[in-house]
CSV table of C-alpha atoms in Angstrom, one decimal:
chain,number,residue,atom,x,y,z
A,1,UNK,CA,50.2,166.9,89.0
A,2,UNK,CA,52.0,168.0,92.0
A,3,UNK,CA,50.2,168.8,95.8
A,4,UNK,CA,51.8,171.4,97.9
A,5,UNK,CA,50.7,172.0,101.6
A,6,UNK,CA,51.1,175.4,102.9
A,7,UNK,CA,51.0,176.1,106.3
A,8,UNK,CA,50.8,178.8,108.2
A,9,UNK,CA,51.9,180.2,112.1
A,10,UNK,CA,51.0,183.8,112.9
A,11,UNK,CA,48.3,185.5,114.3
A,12,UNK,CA,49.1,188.8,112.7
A,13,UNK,CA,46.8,190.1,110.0
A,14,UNK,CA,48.2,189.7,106.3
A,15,UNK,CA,48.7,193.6,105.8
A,16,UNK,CA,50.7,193.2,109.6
A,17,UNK,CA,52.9,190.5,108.7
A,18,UNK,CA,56.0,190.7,106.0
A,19,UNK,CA,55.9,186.8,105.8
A,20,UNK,CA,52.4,186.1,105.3
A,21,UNK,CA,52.4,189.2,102.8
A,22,UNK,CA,55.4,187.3,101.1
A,23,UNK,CA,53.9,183.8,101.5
A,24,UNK,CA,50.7,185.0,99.7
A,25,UNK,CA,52.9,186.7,96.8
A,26,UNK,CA,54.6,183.1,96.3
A,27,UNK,CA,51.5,181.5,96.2
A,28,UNK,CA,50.1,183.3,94.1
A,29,UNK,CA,53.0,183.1,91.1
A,30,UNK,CA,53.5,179.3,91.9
A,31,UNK,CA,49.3,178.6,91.1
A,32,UNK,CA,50.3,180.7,88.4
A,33,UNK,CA,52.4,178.6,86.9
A,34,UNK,CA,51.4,175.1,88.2
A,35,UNK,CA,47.9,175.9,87.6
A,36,UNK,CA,47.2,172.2,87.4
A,37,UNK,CA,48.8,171.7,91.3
A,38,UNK,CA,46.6,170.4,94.0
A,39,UNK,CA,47.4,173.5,96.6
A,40,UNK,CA,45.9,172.7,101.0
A,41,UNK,CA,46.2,174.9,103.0
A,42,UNK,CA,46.2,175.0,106.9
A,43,UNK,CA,46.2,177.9,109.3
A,44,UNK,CA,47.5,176.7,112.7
A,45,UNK,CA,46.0,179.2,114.3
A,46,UNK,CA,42.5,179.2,112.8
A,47,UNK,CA,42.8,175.1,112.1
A,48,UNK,CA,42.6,173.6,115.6
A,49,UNK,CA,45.2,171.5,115.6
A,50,UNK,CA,45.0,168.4,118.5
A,51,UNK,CA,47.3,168.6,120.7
A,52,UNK,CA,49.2,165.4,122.3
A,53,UNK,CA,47.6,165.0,125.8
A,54,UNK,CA,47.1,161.9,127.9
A,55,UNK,CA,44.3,160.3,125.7
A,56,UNK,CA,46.5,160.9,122.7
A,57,UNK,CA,49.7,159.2,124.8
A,58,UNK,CA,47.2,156.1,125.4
A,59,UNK,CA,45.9,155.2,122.4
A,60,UNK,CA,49.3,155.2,120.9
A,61,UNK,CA,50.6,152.7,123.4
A,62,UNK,CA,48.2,150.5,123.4
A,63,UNK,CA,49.1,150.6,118.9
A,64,UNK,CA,52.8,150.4,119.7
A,65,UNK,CA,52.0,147.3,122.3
A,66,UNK,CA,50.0,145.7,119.3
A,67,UNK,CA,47.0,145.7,121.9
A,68,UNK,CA,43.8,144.6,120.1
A,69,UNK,CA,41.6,146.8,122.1
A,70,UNK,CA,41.9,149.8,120.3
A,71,UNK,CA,38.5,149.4,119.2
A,72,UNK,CA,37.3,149.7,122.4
A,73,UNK,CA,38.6,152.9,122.9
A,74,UNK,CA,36.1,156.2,124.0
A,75,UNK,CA,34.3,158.7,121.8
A,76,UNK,CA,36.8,160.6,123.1
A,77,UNK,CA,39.9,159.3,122.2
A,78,UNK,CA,39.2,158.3,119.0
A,79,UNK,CA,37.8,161.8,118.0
A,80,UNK,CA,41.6,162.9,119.4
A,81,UNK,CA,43.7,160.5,117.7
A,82,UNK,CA,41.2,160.3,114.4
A,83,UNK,CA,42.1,164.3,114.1
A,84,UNK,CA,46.1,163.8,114.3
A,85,UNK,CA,46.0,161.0,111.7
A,86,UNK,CA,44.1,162.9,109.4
A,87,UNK,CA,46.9,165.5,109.8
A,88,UNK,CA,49.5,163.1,109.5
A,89,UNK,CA,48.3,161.5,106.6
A,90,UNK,CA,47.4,164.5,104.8
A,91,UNK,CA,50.9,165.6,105.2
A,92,UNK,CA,52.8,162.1,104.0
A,93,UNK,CA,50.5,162.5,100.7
A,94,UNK,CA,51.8,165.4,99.9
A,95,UNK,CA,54.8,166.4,97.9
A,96,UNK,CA,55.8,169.7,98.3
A,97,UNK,CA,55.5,172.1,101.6
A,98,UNK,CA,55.4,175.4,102.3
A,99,UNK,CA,55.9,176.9,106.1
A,100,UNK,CA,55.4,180.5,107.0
A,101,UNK,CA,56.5,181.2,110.3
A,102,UNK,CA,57.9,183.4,112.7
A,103,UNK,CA,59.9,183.4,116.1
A,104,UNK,CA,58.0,184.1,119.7
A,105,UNK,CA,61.4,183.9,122.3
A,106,UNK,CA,63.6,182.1,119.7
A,107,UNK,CA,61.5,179.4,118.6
A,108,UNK,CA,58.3,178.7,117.3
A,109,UNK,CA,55.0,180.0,118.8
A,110,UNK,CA,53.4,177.0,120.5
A,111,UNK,CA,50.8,176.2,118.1
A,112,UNK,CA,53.6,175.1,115.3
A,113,UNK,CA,55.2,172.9,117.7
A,114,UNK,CA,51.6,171.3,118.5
A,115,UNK,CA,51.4,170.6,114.2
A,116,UNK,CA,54.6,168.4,114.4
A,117,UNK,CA,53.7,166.3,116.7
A,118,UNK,CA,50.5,165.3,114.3
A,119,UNK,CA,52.8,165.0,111.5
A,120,UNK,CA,55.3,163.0,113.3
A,121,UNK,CA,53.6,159.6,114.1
A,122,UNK,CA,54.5,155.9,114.1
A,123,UNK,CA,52.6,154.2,111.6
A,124,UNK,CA,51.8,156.9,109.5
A,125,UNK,CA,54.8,158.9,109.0
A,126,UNK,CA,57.2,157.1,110.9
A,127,UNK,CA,58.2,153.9,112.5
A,128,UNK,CA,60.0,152.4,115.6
A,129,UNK,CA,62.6,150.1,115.2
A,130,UNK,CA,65.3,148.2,117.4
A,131,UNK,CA,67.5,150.9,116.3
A,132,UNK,CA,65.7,153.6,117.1
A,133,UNK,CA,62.7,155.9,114.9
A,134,UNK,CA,63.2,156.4,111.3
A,135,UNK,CA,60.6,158.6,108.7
A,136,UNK,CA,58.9,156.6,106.5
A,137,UNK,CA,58.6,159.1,103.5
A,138,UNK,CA,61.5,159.2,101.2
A,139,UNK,CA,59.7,156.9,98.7
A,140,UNK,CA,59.7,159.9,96.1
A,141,UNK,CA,61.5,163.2,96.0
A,142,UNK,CA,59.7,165.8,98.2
A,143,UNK,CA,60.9,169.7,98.7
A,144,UNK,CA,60.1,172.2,101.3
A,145,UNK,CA,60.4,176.2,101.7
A,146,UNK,CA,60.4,177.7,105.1
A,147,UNK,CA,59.5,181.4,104.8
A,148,UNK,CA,60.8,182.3,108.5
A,149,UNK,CA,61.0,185.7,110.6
A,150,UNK,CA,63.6,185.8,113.0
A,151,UNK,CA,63.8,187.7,116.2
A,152,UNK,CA,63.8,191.7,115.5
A,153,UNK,CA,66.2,192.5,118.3
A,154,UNK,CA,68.8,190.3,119.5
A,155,UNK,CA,68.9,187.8,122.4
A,156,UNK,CA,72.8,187.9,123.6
A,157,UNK,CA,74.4,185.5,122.2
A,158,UNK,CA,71.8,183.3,121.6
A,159,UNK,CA,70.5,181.7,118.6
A,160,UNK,CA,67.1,181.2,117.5
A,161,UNK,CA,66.5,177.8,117.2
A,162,UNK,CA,63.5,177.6,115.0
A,163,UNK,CA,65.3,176.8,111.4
A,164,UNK,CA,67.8,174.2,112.9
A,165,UNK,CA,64.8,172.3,114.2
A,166,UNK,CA,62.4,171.9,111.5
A,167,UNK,CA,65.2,171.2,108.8
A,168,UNK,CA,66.2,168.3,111.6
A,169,UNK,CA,62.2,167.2,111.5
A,170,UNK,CA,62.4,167.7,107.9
A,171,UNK,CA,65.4,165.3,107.3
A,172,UNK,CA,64.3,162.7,109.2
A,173,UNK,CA,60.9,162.0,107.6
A,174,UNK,CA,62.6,162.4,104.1
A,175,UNK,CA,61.8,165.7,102.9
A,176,UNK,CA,65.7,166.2,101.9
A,177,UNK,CA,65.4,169.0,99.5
A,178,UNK,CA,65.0,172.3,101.8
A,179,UNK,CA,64.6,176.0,100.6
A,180,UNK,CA,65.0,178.6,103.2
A,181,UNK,CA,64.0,182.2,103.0
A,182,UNK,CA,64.7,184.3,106.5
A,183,UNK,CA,64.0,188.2,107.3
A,184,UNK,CA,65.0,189.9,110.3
A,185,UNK,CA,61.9,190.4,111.9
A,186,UNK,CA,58.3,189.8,110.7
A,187,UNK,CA,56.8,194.0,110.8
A,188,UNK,CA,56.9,195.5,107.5
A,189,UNK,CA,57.3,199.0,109.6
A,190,UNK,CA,60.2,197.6,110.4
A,191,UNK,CA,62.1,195.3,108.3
A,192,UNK,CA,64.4,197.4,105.8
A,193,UNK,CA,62.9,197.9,102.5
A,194,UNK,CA,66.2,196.5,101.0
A,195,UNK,CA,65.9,193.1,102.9
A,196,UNK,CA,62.1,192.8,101.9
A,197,UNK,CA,63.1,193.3,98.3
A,198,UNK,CA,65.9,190.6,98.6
A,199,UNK,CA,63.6,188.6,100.6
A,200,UNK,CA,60.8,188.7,97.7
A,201,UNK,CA,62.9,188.3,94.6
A,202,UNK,CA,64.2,185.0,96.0
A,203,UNK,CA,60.7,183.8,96.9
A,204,UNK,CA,59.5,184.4,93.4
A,205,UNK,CA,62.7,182.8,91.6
A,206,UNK,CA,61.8,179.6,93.8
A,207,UNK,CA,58.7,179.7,92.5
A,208,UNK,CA,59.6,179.4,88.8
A,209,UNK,CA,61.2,176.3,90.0
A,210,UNK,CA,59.7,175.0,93.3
C-alpha cells in the first residue's frame, strides 16, 4: 500500500478552476484503481499553514546550536514549530505527491510558498552539513505530478518561474521522479477546449501508472 499527498493552491471554486476540475478527475481514477492507497489531502488555503516568522527562526537555532533549552520554550513557540513538523513529517512519510497549482505574477500565490518552507526542515526532511544542506528522503523511490496553470496572457519576455522551482525543491529532497502537466491559464472559459482535452488525457494515462 502506497500514500499519496495531494495538495492543493487556489482559491477558485472547483466548477471555476480547470486544474482543480482536472486534479479531482485524477483523483478520482487513481482511488479507482489503487483503491487500497492511503490518499491526504491538504488545501493551503483552507489548511492554515504556519508560516516561518521570528518564533519559528528561534526555535530552529537554538536546535541547529544543539541548545538544550528547547524545552523551555513558550506555549507559543512550540504550538508554531509543533504545526510545521507535523507538516514536515507528514510529507517525508509519504510516497507519492500530487500539486495543483496555479501562477499569481509568475510564481506561486503566497500561501504555496509558505507550505515549502514546513516541508523543508533540518531534522525532518533535511540536514545541514559542512558542505552545505542536503534532503534526507531518497531512501525509497518517491514520484510527484504537478498539475500547474500558467499565466493566461504573457509577461514580455519573462518566464514564469513556478515549475523550475518546485522541481529544484523536489530534487533536492529526493523526490526524483517528476510528472508535469501545464495549461495555459487556469479559466475553463478560457482555456481552448483542445488544450483541456490534451491536458486531461494525459492526467488520466498517469493515473493508470502513477
Amino acid at each position: 500500500m502506497a500514500s499519496l499527498l495531494y495538495i492543493t493552491c487556489n482559491v477558485r471554486p472547483q466548477d471555476g478552476s480547470l486544474t482543480l476540475s482536472l486534479g479531482n478527475e485524477f483523483l478520482e481514477e487513481y482511488l479507482r484503481l489503487n483503491p487500497q492507497d492511503e490518499v491526504q489531502v491538504l488545501d493551503l488555503y483552507r489548511d492554515s499553514i504556519q508560516r516561518v516568522d521570528q518564533d519559528v527562526l528561534n526555535t530552529w537555532g537554538r536546535i541547529e546550536r544543539d541548545e538544550d533549552d528547547v524545552l523551555l520554550l513558550s506555549e507559543e513557540e512550540r504550538r508554531k514549530v509543533s504545526r510545521i513538523w507535523r507538516l514536515a513529517d507528514q510529507f517525508g512519510r509519504c510516497d507519492k505527491y500530487v500539486f495543483v497549482t496555479h501562477s499569481i505574477n509568475l510564481w506561486f500565490p503566497a500561501e504555496f510558498k509558505m507550505y515549502v518552507d514546513t516541508i523543508c526542515v533540518p531534522g525532518r526532511t533535511c540536514r545541514l552539513t559542512l558542505h552545505g544542506a542536503e534532503g534526507m528522503l531518497p531512501d525509497r523511490s518517491r514520484k510527484s505530478l504537478h498539475l500547474h496553470a500558467g499565466p493566461f496572457v504573457t509577461f514580455g519576455r519573462e518566464q514564469d518561474l513556478s515549475i523550475a522551482y518546485l522541481r529544484s525543491i523536489l530534487n533536492f529532497l529526493g523526490v526524483a521522479n517528476q510528472e508535469t502537466v501545464i495549461l495555459q491559464g487556469d479559466d475553463p472559459k478560457r482555456v481552448p477546449k483542445e488544450e483541456h482535452k490534451r491536458a486531461r488525457r494525459r492526467l488520466l494515462e498517469l493515473a493508470c501508472r502513477f
